[in-house]
Amino acid sequence: MHLMLASLLVAVSAAQTPVILDTDIGDDIDDTWALAMLLGSPEIDLKLIVTASTDTPTKTRLVAKILESMGRTDIPIGTGVKTGSDPINQAKWLGDYSLDQYKGVV
């Protein structure tokens, strides 16, 4: 009985938690750190990343470049409604990266 219970607990703890990240990435560094943490957490199954707030197309480009550089183009990206054109703080690193370069699904 104890062996069966222990096997069940191992199976439950080994299961990944599905996550959708809704992010305003690019304004401050906190969302970039959060994305990096999620990508590095084997217990997380990142199903989708959606950009939100202000210049969402640029933020989608940023997410795509990060995912590509981490070898994780298997994660789809959604672009939220654009509500402004404020420049993002990570624009210099983003450079002229284009979504045409991204091998994943947007």
PDB file of N, CA and C in Angstrom:
ATOM      1  N   MET A   1       0.813  -1.192   0.000  1.00  0.00           N
ATOM      2  CA  MET A   1       0.000   0.000   0.000  1.00  0.00           C
ATOM      3  C   MET A   1       0.864   1.267   0.000  1.00  0.00           C
ATOM      4  N   HIS A   2       1.893   1.275   0.830  1.00  0.00           N
ATOM      5  CA  HIS A   2       2.777   2.444   0.899  1.00  0.00           C
ATOM      6  C   HIS A   2       3.527   2.655  -0.410  1.00  0.00           C
ATOM      7  N   LEU A   3       3.941   1.565  -1.050  1.00  0.00           N
ATOM      8  CA  LEU A   3       4.652   1.670  -2.321  1.00  0.00           C
ATOM      9  C   LEU A   3       3.738   2.246  -3.397  1.00  0.00           C
ATOM     10  N   MET A   4       2.474   1.835  -3.412  1.00  0.00           N
ATOM     11  CA  MET A   4       1.520   2.354  -4.392  1.00  0.00           C
ATOM     12  C   MET A   4       1.275   3.844  -4.151  1.00  0.00           C
ATOM     13  N   LEU A   5       1.133   4.254  -2.906  1.00  0.00           N
ATOM     14  CA  LEU A   5       0.928   5.657  -2.577  1.00  0.00           C
ATOM     15  C   LEU A   5       2.157   6.488  -2.953  1.00  0.00           C
ATOM     16  N   ALA A   6       3.335   5.973  -2.688  1.00  0.00           N
ATOM     17  CA  ALA A   6       4.568   6.677  -3.043  1.00  0.00           C
ATOM     18  C   ALA A   6       4.674   6.826  -4.559  1.00  0.00           C
ATOM     19  N   SER A   7       4.326   5.800  -5.310  1.00  0.00           N
ATOM     20  CA  SER A   7       4.353   5.876  -6.776  1.00  0.00           C
ATOM     21  C   SER A   7       3.375   6.913  -7.287  1.00  0.00           C
ATOM     22  N   LEU A   8       2.209   6.985  -6.683  1.00  0.00           N
ATOM     23  CA  LEU A   8       1.206   7.977  -7.078  1.00  0.00           C
ATOM     24  C   LEU A   8       1.708   9.390  -6.792  1.00  0.00           C
ATOM     25  N   LEU A   9       2.320   9.599  -5.646  1.00  0.00           N
ATOM     26  CA  LEU A   9       2.843  10.923  -5.303  1.00  0.00           C
ATOM     27  C   LEU A   9       3.954  11.344  -6.259  1.00  0.00           C
ATOM     28  N   VAL A  10       4.821  10.433  -6.654  1.00  0.00           N
ATOM     29  CA  VAL A  10       5.882  10.752  -7.602  1.00  0.00           C
ATOM     30  C   VAL A  10       5.283  11.128  -8.943  1.00  0.00           C
ATOM     31  N   ALA A  11       4.265  10.397  -9.401  1.00  0.00           N
ATOM     32  CA  ALA A  11       3.617  10.687 -10.680  1.00  0.00           C
ATOM     33  C   ALA A  11       2.948  12.052 -10.656  1.00  0.00           C
ATOM     34  N   VAL A  12       2.293  12.390  -9.559  1.00  0.00           N
ATOM     35  CA  VAL A  12       1.609  13.685  -9.445  1.00  0.00           C
ATOM     36  C   VAL A  12       2.628  14.815  -9.396  1.00  0.00           C
ATOM     37  N   SER A  13       3.711  14.647  -8.647  1.00  0.00           N
ATOM     38  CA  SER A  13       4.702  15.722  -8.533  1.00  0.00           C
ATOM     39  C   SER A  13       5.496  15.897  -9.824  1.00  0.00           C
ATOM     40  N   ALA A  14       5.562  14.859 -10.663  1.00  0.00           N
ATOM     41  CA  ALA A  14       6.306  14.950 -11.918  1.00  0.00           C
ATOM     42  C   ALA A  14       5.490  15.616 -13.030  1.00  0.00           C
ATOM     43  N   ALA A  15       4.190  15.752 -12.841  1.00  0.00           N
ATOM     44  CA  ALA A  15       3.335  16.353 -13.863  1.00  0.00           C
ATOM     45  C   ALA A  15       3.621  17.842 -13.984  1.00  0.00           C
ATOM     46  N   GLN A  16       3.614  18.323 -15.223  1.00  0.00           N
ATOM     47  CA  GLN A  16       3.843  19.744 -15.454  1.00  0.00           C
ATOM     48  C   GLN A  16       2.542  20.518 -15.302  1.00  0.00           C
ATOM     49  N   THR A  17       2.656  21.750 -14.854  1.00  0.00           N
ATOM     50  CA  THR A  17       1.515  22.640 -14.730  1.00  0.00           C
ATOM     51  C   THR A  17       1.413  23.485 -16.000  1.00  0.00           C
ATOM     52  N   PRO A  18       0.276  23.400 -16.723  1.00  0.00           N
ATOM     53  CA  PRO A  18       0.123  24.232 -17.916  1.00  0.00           C
ATOM     54  C   PRO A  18      -0.062  25.698 -17.535  1.00  0.00           C
ATOM     55  N   VAL A  19       0.635  26.593 -18.249  1.00  0.00           N
ATOM     56  CA  VAL A  19       0.612  28.024 -17.934  1.00  0.00           C
ATOM     57  C   VAL A  19       0.473  28.834 -19.222  1.00  0.00           C
ATOM     58  N   ILE A  20      -0.342  29.894 -19.154  1.00  0.00           N
ATOM     59  CA  ILE A  20      -0.402  30.922 -20.193  1.00  0.00           C
ATOM     60  C   ILE A  20       0.125  32.198 -19.553  1.00  0.00           C
ATOM     61  N   LEU A  21       1.134  32.810 -20.181  1.00  0.00           N
ATOM     62  CA  LEU A  21       1.716  34.056 -19.656  1.00  0.00           C
ATOM     63  C   LEU A  21       1.124  35.237 -20.413  1.00  0.00           C
ATOM     64  N   ASP A  22       0.464  36.119 -19.697  1.00  0.00           N
ATOM     65  CA  ASP A  22      -0.059  37.374 -20.238  1.00  0.00           C
ATOM     66  C   ASP A  22       0.874  38.461 -19.714  1.00  0.00           C
ATOM     67  N   THR A  23       1.601  39.130 -20.618  1.00  0.00           N
ATOM     68  CA  THR A  23       2.708  39.969 -20.179  1.00  0.00           C
ATOM     69  C   THR A  23       2.754  41.332 -20.859  1.00  0.00           C
ATOM     70  N   ASP A  24       3.191  42.323 -20.123  1.00  0.00           N
ATOM     71  CA  ASP A  24       3.474  43.647 -20.687  1.00  0.00           C
ATOM     72  C   ASP A  24       4.992  43.816 -20.819  1.00  0.00           C
ATOM     73  N   ILE A  25       5.651  42.761 -21.184  1.00  0.00           N
ATOM     74  CA  ILE A  25       7.114  42.686 -21.312  1.00  0.00           C
ATOM     75  C   ILE A  25       7.676  43.887 -22.072  1.00  0.00           C
ATOM     76  N   GLY A  26       8.876  44.290 -21.709  1.00  0.00           N
ATOM     77  CA  GLY A  26       9.558  45.358 -22.433  1.00  0.00           C
ATOM     78  C   GLY A  26       9.533  46.701 -21.738  1.00  0.00           C
ATOM     79  N   ASP A  27       8.626  46.885 -20.778  1.00  0.00           N
ATOM     80  CA  ASP A  27       8.572  48.153 -20.052  1.00  0.00           C
ATOM     81  C   ASP A  27       9.611  48.180 -18.943  1.00  0.00           C
ATOM     82  N   ASP A  28       9.621  47.144 -18.139  1.00  0.00           N
ATOM     83  CA  ASP A  28      10.609  46.956 -17.081  1.00  0.00           C
ATOM     84  C   ASP A  28      11.204  45.561 -17.266  1.00  0.00           C
ATOM     85  N   ILE A  29      12.190  45.215 -16.490  1.00  0.00           N
ATOM     86  CA  ILE A  29      12.878  43.938 -16.653  1.00  0.00           C
ATOM     87  C   ILE A  29      12.129  42.786 -15.976  1.00  0.00           C
ATOM     88  N   ASP A  30      11.148  43.073 -15.112  1.00  0.00           N
ATOM     89  CA  ASP A  30      10.510  42.017 -14.326  1.00  0.00           C
ATOM     90  C   ASP A  30       9.830  40.942 -15.180  1.00  0.00           C
ATOM     91  N   ASP A  31       9.177  41.320 -16.258  1.00  0.00           N
ATOM     92  CA  ASP A  31       8.506  40.321 -17.088  1.00  0.00           C
ATOM     93  C   ASP A  31       9.503  39.484 -17.883  1.00  0.00           C
ATOM     94  N   THR A  32      10.616  40.071 -18.243  1.00  0.00           N
ATOM     95  CA  THR A  32      11.663  39.303 -18.928  1.00  0.00           C
ATOM     96  C   THR A  32      12.225  38.258 -17.974  1.00  0.00           C
ATOM     97  N   TRP A  33      12.450  38.644 -16.717  1.00  0.00           N
ATOM     98  CA  TRP A  33      12.915  37.688 -15.714  1.00  0.00           C
ATOM     99  C   TRP A  33      11.878  36.601 -15.488  1.00  0.00           C
ATOM    100  N   ALA A  34      10.602  36.980 -15.420  1.00  0.00           N
ATOM    101  CA  ALA A  34       9.533  36.000 -15.220  1.00  0.00           C
ATOM    102  C   ALA A  34       9.495  35.000 -16.375  1.00  0.00           C
ATOM    103  N   LEU A  35       9.630  35.489 -17.601  1.00  0.00           N
ATOM    104  CA  LEU A  35       9.638  34.602 -18.757  1.00  0.00           C
ATOM    105  C   LEU A  35      10.834  33.656 -18.685  1.00  0.00           C
ATOM    106  N   ALA A  36      12.003  34.173 -18.362  1.00  0.00           N
ATOM    107  CA  ALA A  36      13.200  33.332 -18.244  1.00  0.00           C
ATOM    108  C   ALA A  36      13.008  32.271 -17.164  1.00  0.00           C
ATOM    109  N   MET A  37      12.400  32.659 -16.037  1.00  0.00           N
ATOM    110  CA  MET A  37      12.149  31.710 -14.951  1.00  0.00           C
ATOM    111  C   MET A  37      11.199  30.604 -15.413  1.00  0.00           C
ATOM    112  N   LEU A  38      10.121  30.984 -16.103  1.00  0.00           N
ATOM    113  CA  LEU A  38       9.166  29.987 -16.591  1.00  0.00           C
ATOM    114  C   LEU A  38       9.834  29.032 -17.579  1.00  0.00           C
ATOM    115  N   LEU A  39      10.663  29.578 -18.471  1.00  0.00           N
ATOM    116  CA  LEU A  39      11.344  28.740 -19.462  1.00  0.00           C
ATOM    117  C   LEU A  39      12.332  27.779 -18.807  1.00  0.00           C
ATOM    118  N   GLY A  40      12.871  28.165 -17.667  1.00  0.00           N
ATOM    119  CA  GLY A  40      13.833  27.327 -16.965  1.00  0.00           C
ATOM    120  C   GLY A  40      13.240  26.421 -15.908  1.00  0.00           C
ATOM    121  N   SER A  41      11.917  26.400 -15.797  1.00  0.00           N
ATOM    122  CA  SER A  41      11.251  25.594 -14.770  1.00  0.00           C
ATOM    123  C   SER A  41      10.663  24.329 -15.389  1.00  0.00           C
ATOM    124  N   PRO A  42      11.261  23.165 -15.133  1.00  0.00           N
ATOM    125  CA  PRO A  42      10.765  21.931 -15.740  1.00  0.00           C
ATOM    126  C   PRO A  42       9.352  21.556 -15.292  1.00  0.00           C
ATOM    127  N   GLU A  43       8.901  22.121 -14.186  1.00  0.00           N
ATOM    128  CA  GLU A  43       7.553  21.811 -13.710  1.00  0.00           C
ATOM    129  C   GLU A  43       6.471  22.643 -14.411  1.00  0.00           C
ATOM    130  N   ILE A  44       6.878  23.565 -15.280  1.00  0.00           N
ATOM    131  CA  ILE A  44       5.957  24.439 -16.006  1.00  0.00           C
ATOM    132  C   ILE A  44       5.877  24.015 -17.464  1.00  0.00           C
ATOM    133  N   ASP A  45       4.658  23.924 -17.983  1.00  0.00           N
ATOM    134  CA  ASP A  45       4.415  23.666 -19.404  1.00  0.00           C
ATOM    135  C   ASP A  45       3.825  24.945 -19.989  1.00  0.00           C
ATOM    136  N   LEU A  46       4.700  25.792 -20.534  1.00  0.00           N
ATOM    137  CA  LEU A  46       4.284  27.090 -21.061  1.00  0.00           C
ATOM    138  C   LEU A  46       3.556  26.879 -22.383  1.00  0.00           C
ATOM    139  N   LYS A  47       2.241  27.102 -22.375  1.00  0.00           N
ATOM    140  CA  LYS A  47       1.376  26.800 -23.517  1.00  0.00           C
ATOM    141  C   LYS A  47       1.241  27.956 -24.492  1.00  0.00           C
ATOM    142  N   LEU A  48       1.317  29.196 -23.988  1.00  0.00           N
ATOM    143  CA  LEU A  48       1.061  30.378 -24.810  1.00  0.00           C
ATOM    144  C   LEU A  48       1.589  31.604 -24.083  1.00  0.00           C
ATOM    145  N   ILE A  49       2.085  32.566 -24.864  1.00  0.00           N
ATOM    146  CA  ILE A  49       2.480  33.866 -24.313  1.00  0.00           C
ATOM    147  C   ILE A  49       1.696  34.917 -25.078  1.00  0.00           C
ATOM    148  N   VAL A  50       1.013  35.794 -24.347  1.00  0.00           N
ATOM    149  CA  VAL A  50       0.219  36.863 -24.950  1.00  0.00           C
ATOM    150  C   VAL A  50       0.767  38.202 -24.471  1.00  0.00           C
ATOM    151  N   THR A  51       1.010  39.115 -25.429  1.00  0.00           N
ATOM    152  CA  THR A  51       1.511  40.437 -25.059  1.00  0.00           C
ATOM    153  C   THR A  51       0.346  41.381 -24.795  1.00  0.00           C
ATOM    154  N   ALA A  52       0.558  42.308 -23.870  1.00  0.00           N
ATOM    155  CA  ALA A  52      -0.501  43.227 -23.463  1.00  0.00           C
ATOM    156  C   ALA A  52       0.074  44.625 -23.231  1.00  0.00           C
ATOM    157  N   SER A  53      -0.750  45.619 -23.418  1.00  0.00           N
ATOM    158  CA  SER A  53      -0.469  46.997 -23.040  1.00  0.00           C
ATOM    159  C   SER A  53       0.457  47.729 -24.023  1.00  0.00           C
ATOM    160  N   THR A  54       0.032  48.873 -24.438  1.00  0.00           N
ATOM    161  CA  THR A  54       0.726  49.803 -25.343  1.00  0.00           C
ATOM    162  C   THR A  54       1.114  49.144 -26.671  1.00  0.00           C
ATOM    163  N   ASP A  55       2.395  49.141 -27.013  1.00  0.00           N
ATOM    164  CA  ASP A  55       2.834  48.679 -28.335  1.00  0.00           C
ATOM    165  C   ASP A  55       3.010  47.155 -28.354  1.00  0.00           C
ATOM    166  N   THR A  56       1.905  46.448 -28.418  1.00  0.00           N
ATOM    167  CA  THR A  56       1.927  44.986 -28.349  1.00  0.00           C
ATOM    168  C   THR A  56       2.639  44.325 -29.538  1.00  0.00           C
ATOM    169  N   PRO A  57       2.576  44.864 -30.764  1.00  0.00           N
ATOM    170  CA  PRO A  57       3.342  44.221 -31.839  1.00  0.00           C
ATOM    171  C   PRO A  57       4.855  44.221 -31.571  1.00  0.00           C
ATOM    172  N   THR A  58       5.372  45.322 -31.026  1.00  0.00           N
ATOM    173  CA  THR A  58       6.799  45.373 -30.679  1.00  0.00           C
ATOM    174  C   THR A  58       7.093  44.401 -29.549  1.00  0.00           C
ATOM    175  N   LYS A  59       6.197  44.310 -28.583  1.00  0.00           N
ATOM    176  CA  LYS A  59       6.383  43.379 -27.471  1.00  0.00           C
ATOM    177  C   LYS A  59       6.340  41.933 -27.955  1.00  0.00           C
ATOM    178  N   THR A  60       5.529  41.666 -28.964  1.00  0.00           N
ATOM    179  CA  THR A  60       5.482  40.320 -29.548  1.00  0.00           C
ATOM    180  C   THR A  60       6.810  39.999 -30.214  1.00  0.00           C
ATOM    181  N   ARG A  61       7.391  40.970 -30.904  1.00  0.00           N
ATOM    182  CA  ARG A  61       8.717  40.783 -31.501  1.00  0.00           C
ATOM    183  C   ARG A  61       9.750  40.461 -30.423  1.00  0.00           C
ATOM    184  N   LEU A  62       9.665  41.165 -29.296  1.00  0.00           N
ATOM    185  CA  LEU A  62      10.594  40.935 -28.190  1.00  0.00           C
ATOM    186  C   LEU A  62      10.448  39.512 -27.658  1.00  0.00           C
ATOM    187  N   VAL A  63       9.224  39.071 -27.428  1.00  0.00           N
ATOM    188  CA  VAL A  63       8.991  37.704 -26.944  1.00  0.00           C
ATOM    189  C   VAL A  63       9.541  36.698 -27.954  1.00  0.00           C
ATOM    190  N   ALA A  64       9.273  36.925 -29.237  1.00  0.00           N
ATOM    191  CA  ALA A  64       9.754  36.008 -30.278  1.00  0.00           C
ATOM    192  C   ALA A  64      11.276  35.916 -30.272  1.00  0.00           C
ATOM    193  N   LYS A  65      11.953  37.046 -30.149  1.00  0.00           N
ATOM    194  CA  LYS A  65      13.417  37.036 -30.141  1.00  0.00           C
ATOM    195  C   LYS A  65      13.945  36.302 -28.914  1.00  0.00           C
ATOM    196  N   ILE A  66      13.318  36.506 -27.769  1.00  0.00           N
ATOM    197  CA  ILE A  66      13.729  35.804 -26.549  1.00  0.00           C
ATOM    198  C   ILE A  66      13.530  34.300 -26.724  1.00  0.00           C
ATOM    199  N   LEU A  67      12.343  33.902 -27.195  1.00  0.00           N
ATOM    200  CA  LEU A  67      12.065  32.473 -27.373  1.00  0.00           C
ATOM    201  C   LEU A  67      13.024  31.846 -28.374  1.00  0.00           C
ATOM    202  N   GLU A  68      13.294  32.550 -29.457  1.00  0.00           N
ATOM    203  CA  GLU A  68      14.220  32.029 -30.457  1.00  0.00           C
ATOM    204  C   GLU A  68      15.616  31.856 -29.871  1.00  0.00           C
ATOM    205  N   SER A  69      16.062  32.846 -29.103  1.00  0.00           N
ATOM    206  CA  SER A  69      17.407  32.770 -28.524  1.00  0.00           C
ATOM    207  C   SER A  69      17.507  31.663 -27.469  1.00  0.00           C
ATOM    208  N   MET A  70      16.370  31.266 -26.900  1.00  0.00           N
ATOM    209  CA  MET A  70      16.345  30.194 -25.893  1.00  0.00           C
ATOM    210  C   MET A  70      16.031  28.832 -26.523  1.00  0.00           C
ATOM    211  N   GLY A  71      15.847  28.796 -27.841  1.00  0.00           N
ATOM    212  CA  GLY A  71      15.524  27.542 -28.509  1.00  0.00           C
ATOM    213  C   GLY A  71      14.136  27.033 -28.194  1.00  0.00           C
ATOM    214  N   ARG A  72      13.175  27.958 -27.958  1.00  0.00           N
ATOM    215  CA  ARG A  72      11.824  27.556 -27.558  1.00  0.00           C
ATOM    216  C   ARG A  72      10.758  28.103 -28.509  1.00  0.00           C
ATOM    217  N   THR A  73      10.977  27.962 -29.797  1.00  0.00           N
ATOM    218  CA  THR A  73       9.989  28.424 -30.775  1.00  0.00           C
ATOM    219  C   THR A  73       8.768  27.517 -30.831  1.00  0.00           C
ATOM    220  N   ASP A  74       8.713  26.519 -29.952  1.00  0.00           N
ATOM    221  CA  ASP A  74       7.546  25.643 -29.859  1.00  0.00           C
ATOM    222  C   ASP A  74       6.383  26.305 -29.122  1.00  0.00           C
ATOM    223  N   ILE A  75       6.629  27.444 -28.495  1.00  0.00           N
ATOM    224  CA  ILE A  75       5.590  28.130 -27.712  1.00  0.00           C
ATOM    225  C   ILE A  75       4.929  29.194 -28.589  1.00  0.00           C
ATOM    226  N   PRO A  76       3.612  29.093 -28.816  1.00  0.00           N
ATOM    227  CA  PRO A  76       2.933  30.114 -29.630  1.00  0.00           C
ATOM    228  C   PRO A  76       2.848  31.450 -28.898  1.00  0.00           C
ATOM    229  N   ILE A  77       2.761  32.522 -29.695  1.00  0.00           N
ATOM    230  CA  ILE A  77       2.680  33.887 -29.153  1.00  0.00           C
ATOM    231  C   ILE A  77       1.424  34.543 -29.703  1.00  0.00           C
ATOM    232  N   GLY A  78       0.695  35.239 -28.827  1.00  0.00           N
ATOM    233  CA  GLY A  78      -0.464  36.023 -29.246  1.00  0.00           C
ATOM    234  C   GLY A  78      -0.185  37.501 -29.018  1.00  0.00           C
ATOM    235  N   THR A  79      -0.675  38.324 -29.929  1.00  0.00           N
ATOM    236  CA  THR A  79      -0.492  39.774 -29.818  1.00  0.00           C
ATOM    237  C   THR A  79      -1.779  40.402 -29.326  1.00  0.00           C
ATOM    238  N   GLY A  80      -1.714  41.088 -28.197  1.00  0.00           N
ATOM    239  CA  GLY A  80      -2.881  41.774 -27.661  1.00  0.00           C
ATOM    240  C   GLY A  80      -3.177  43.054 -28.426  1.00  0.00           C
ATOM    241  N   VAL A  81      -4.221  43.722 -28.007  1.00  0.00           N
ATOM    242  CA  VAL A  81      -4.661  44.963 -28.645  1.00  0.00           C
ATOM    243  C   VAL A  81      -3.638  46.071 -28.394  1.00  0.00           C
ATOM    244  N   LYS A  82      -3.227  46.731 -29.458  1.00  0.00           N
ATOM    245  CA  LYS A  82      -2.287  47.841 -29.339  1.00  0.00           C
ATOM    246  C   LYS A  82      -3.031  49.050 -28.767  1.00  0.00           C
ATOM    247  N   THR A  83      -2.506  49.591 -27.659  1.00  0.00           N
ATOM    248  CA  THR A  83      -3.154  50.728 -26.996  1.00  0.00           C
ATOM    249  C   THR A  83      -2.272  51.964 -26.945  1.00  0.00           C
ATOM    250  N   GLY A  84      -1.100  51.892 -27.572  1.00  0.00           N
ATOM    251  CA  GLY A  84      -0.184  53.024 -27.576  1.00  0.00           C
ATOM    252  C   GLY A  84       1.066  52.693 -28.358  1.00  0.00           C
ATOM    253  N   SER A  85       1.970  53.658 -28.405  1.00  0.00           N
ATOM    254  CA  SER A  85       3.214  53.482 -29.160  1.00  0.00           C
ATOM    255  C   SER A  85       4.442  53.832 -28.339  1.00  0.00           C
ATOM    256  N   ASP A  86       4.315  53.784 -27.013  1.00  0.00           N
ATOM    257  CA  ASP A  86       5.462  54.091 -26.165  1.00  0.00           C
ATOM    258  C   ASP A  86       6.614  53.144 -26.479  1.00  0.00           C
ATOM    259  N   PRO A  87       7.836  53.669 -26.578  1.00  0.00           N
ATOM    260  CA  PRO A  87       8.979  52.801 -26.850  1.00  0.00           C
ATOM    261  C   PRO A  87       9.235  51.861 -25.666  1.00  0.00           C
ATOM    262  N   ILE A  88       9.750  50.670 -25.970  1.00  0.00           N
ATOM    263  CA  ILE A  88      10.066  49.731 -24.895  1.00  0.00           C
ATOM    264  C   ILE A  88      11.515  49.920 -24.474  1.00  0.00           C
ATOM    265  N   ASN A  89      11.798  49.578 -23.230  1.00  0.00           N
ATOM    266  CA  ASN A  89      13.150  49.756 -22.687  1.00  0.00           C
ATOM    267  C   ASN A  89      14.168  48.795 -23.295  1.00  0.00           C
ATOM    268  N   GLN A  90      13.706  47.717 -23.909  1.00  0.00           N
ATOM    269  CA  GLN A  90      14.618  46.722 -24.468  1.00  0.00           C
ATOM    270  C   GLN A  90      14.732  46.852 -25.989  1.00  0.00           C
ATOM    271  N   ALA A  91      14.404  48.032 -26.510  1.00  0.00           N
ATOM    272  CA  ALA A  91      14.419  48.270 -27.961  1.00  0.00           C
ATOM    273  C   ALA A  91      15.814  48.097 -28.552  1.00  0.00           C
ATOM    274  N   LYS A  92      16.836  48.497 -27.823  1.00  0.00           N
ATOM    275  CA  LYS A  92      18.195  48.386 -28.350  1.00  0.00           C
ATOM    276  C   LYS A  92      18.562  46.923 -28.582  1.00  0.00           C
ATOM    277  N   TRP A  93      18.231  46.056 -27.623  1.00  0.00           N
ATOM    278  CA  TRP A  93      18.522  44.631 -27.784  1.00  0.00           C
ATOM    279  C   TRP A  93      17.651  44.025 -28.893  1.00  0.00           C
ATOM    280  N   LEU A  94      16.416  44.464 -28.994  1.00  0.00           N
ATOM    281  CA  LEU A  94      15.499  43.960 -30.017  1.00  0.00           C
ATOM    282  C   LEU A  94      15.999  44.304 -31.414  1.00  0.00           C
ATOM    283  N   GLY A  95      16.559  45.515 -31.538  1.00  0.00           N
ATOM    284  CA  GLY A  95      17.105  45.935 -32.825  1.00  0.00           C
ATOM    285  C   GLY A  95      16.068  45.881 -33.931  1.00  0.00           C
ATOM    286  N   ASP A  96      16.456  45.372 -35.087  1.00  0.00           N
ATOM    287  CA  ASP A  96      15.538  45.293 -36.221  1.00  0.00           C
ATOM    288  C   ASP A  96      14.965  43.889 -36.390  1.00  0.00           C
ATOM    289  N   TYR A  97      14.952  43.105 -35.294  1.00  0.00           N
ATOM    290  CA  TYR A  97      14.406  41.750 -35.348  1.00  0.00           C
ATOM    291  C   TYR A  97      12.973  41.799 -35.876  1.00  0.00           C
ATOM    292  N   SER A  98      12.680  40.918 -36.807  1.00  0.00           N
ATOM    293  CA  SER A  98      11.371  40.880 -37.450  1.00  0.00           C
ATOM    294  C   SER A  98      10.674  39.562 -37.144  1.00  0.00           C
ATOM    295  N   LEU A  99       9.354  39.594 -37.054  1.00  0.00           N
ATOM    296  CA  LEU A  99       8.599  38.362 -36.837  1.00  0.00           C
ATOM    297  C   LEU A  99       8.751  37.387 -38.000  1.00  0.00           C
ATOM    298  N   ASP A 100       9.158  37.886 -39.161  1.00  0.00           N
ATOM    299  CA  ASP A 100       9.426  37.001 -40.298  1.00  0.00           C
ATOM    300  C   ASP A 100      10.553  36.026 -39.987  1.00  0.00           C
ATOM    301  N   GLN A 101      11.422  36.389 -39.060  1.00  0.00           N
ATOM    302  CA  GLN A 101      12.542  35.541 -38.655  1.00  0.00           C
ATOM    303  C   GLN A 101      12.108  34.428 -37.709  1.00  0.00           C
ATOM    304  N   TYR A 102      10.980  34.608 -37.048  1.00  0.00           N
ATOM    305  CA  TYR A 102      10.535  33.666 -36.004  1.00  0.00           C
ATOM    306  C   TYR A 102       9.979  32.402 -36.637  1.00  0.00           C
ATOM    307  N   LYS A 103      10.472  31.259 -36.204  1.00  0.00           N
ATOM    308  CA  LYS A 103      10.064  29.982 -36.770  1.00  0.00           C
ATOM    309  C   LYS A 103       8.841  29.387 -36.069  1.00  0.00           C
ATOM    310  N   GLY A 104       8.379  30.027 -35.024  1.00  0.00           N
ATOM    311  CA  GLY A 104       7.220  29.548 -34.290  1.00  0.00           C
ATOM    312  C   GLY A 104       5.922  30.132 -34.814  1.00  0.00           C
ATOM    313  N   VAL A 105       4.850  29.938 -34.060  1.00  0.00           N
ATOM    314  CA  VAL A 105       3.519  30.396 -34.440  1.00  0.00           C
ATOM    315  C   VAL A 105       3.197  31.691 -33.709  1.00  0.00           C
ATOM    316  N   VAL A 106       2.761  32.688 -34.479  1.00  0.00           N
ATOM    317  CA  VAL A 106       2.307  33.958 -33.901  1.00  0.00           C
ATOM    318  C   VAL A 106       0.845  34.130 -34.294  1.00  0.00           C
TER     319      VAL A 106
END
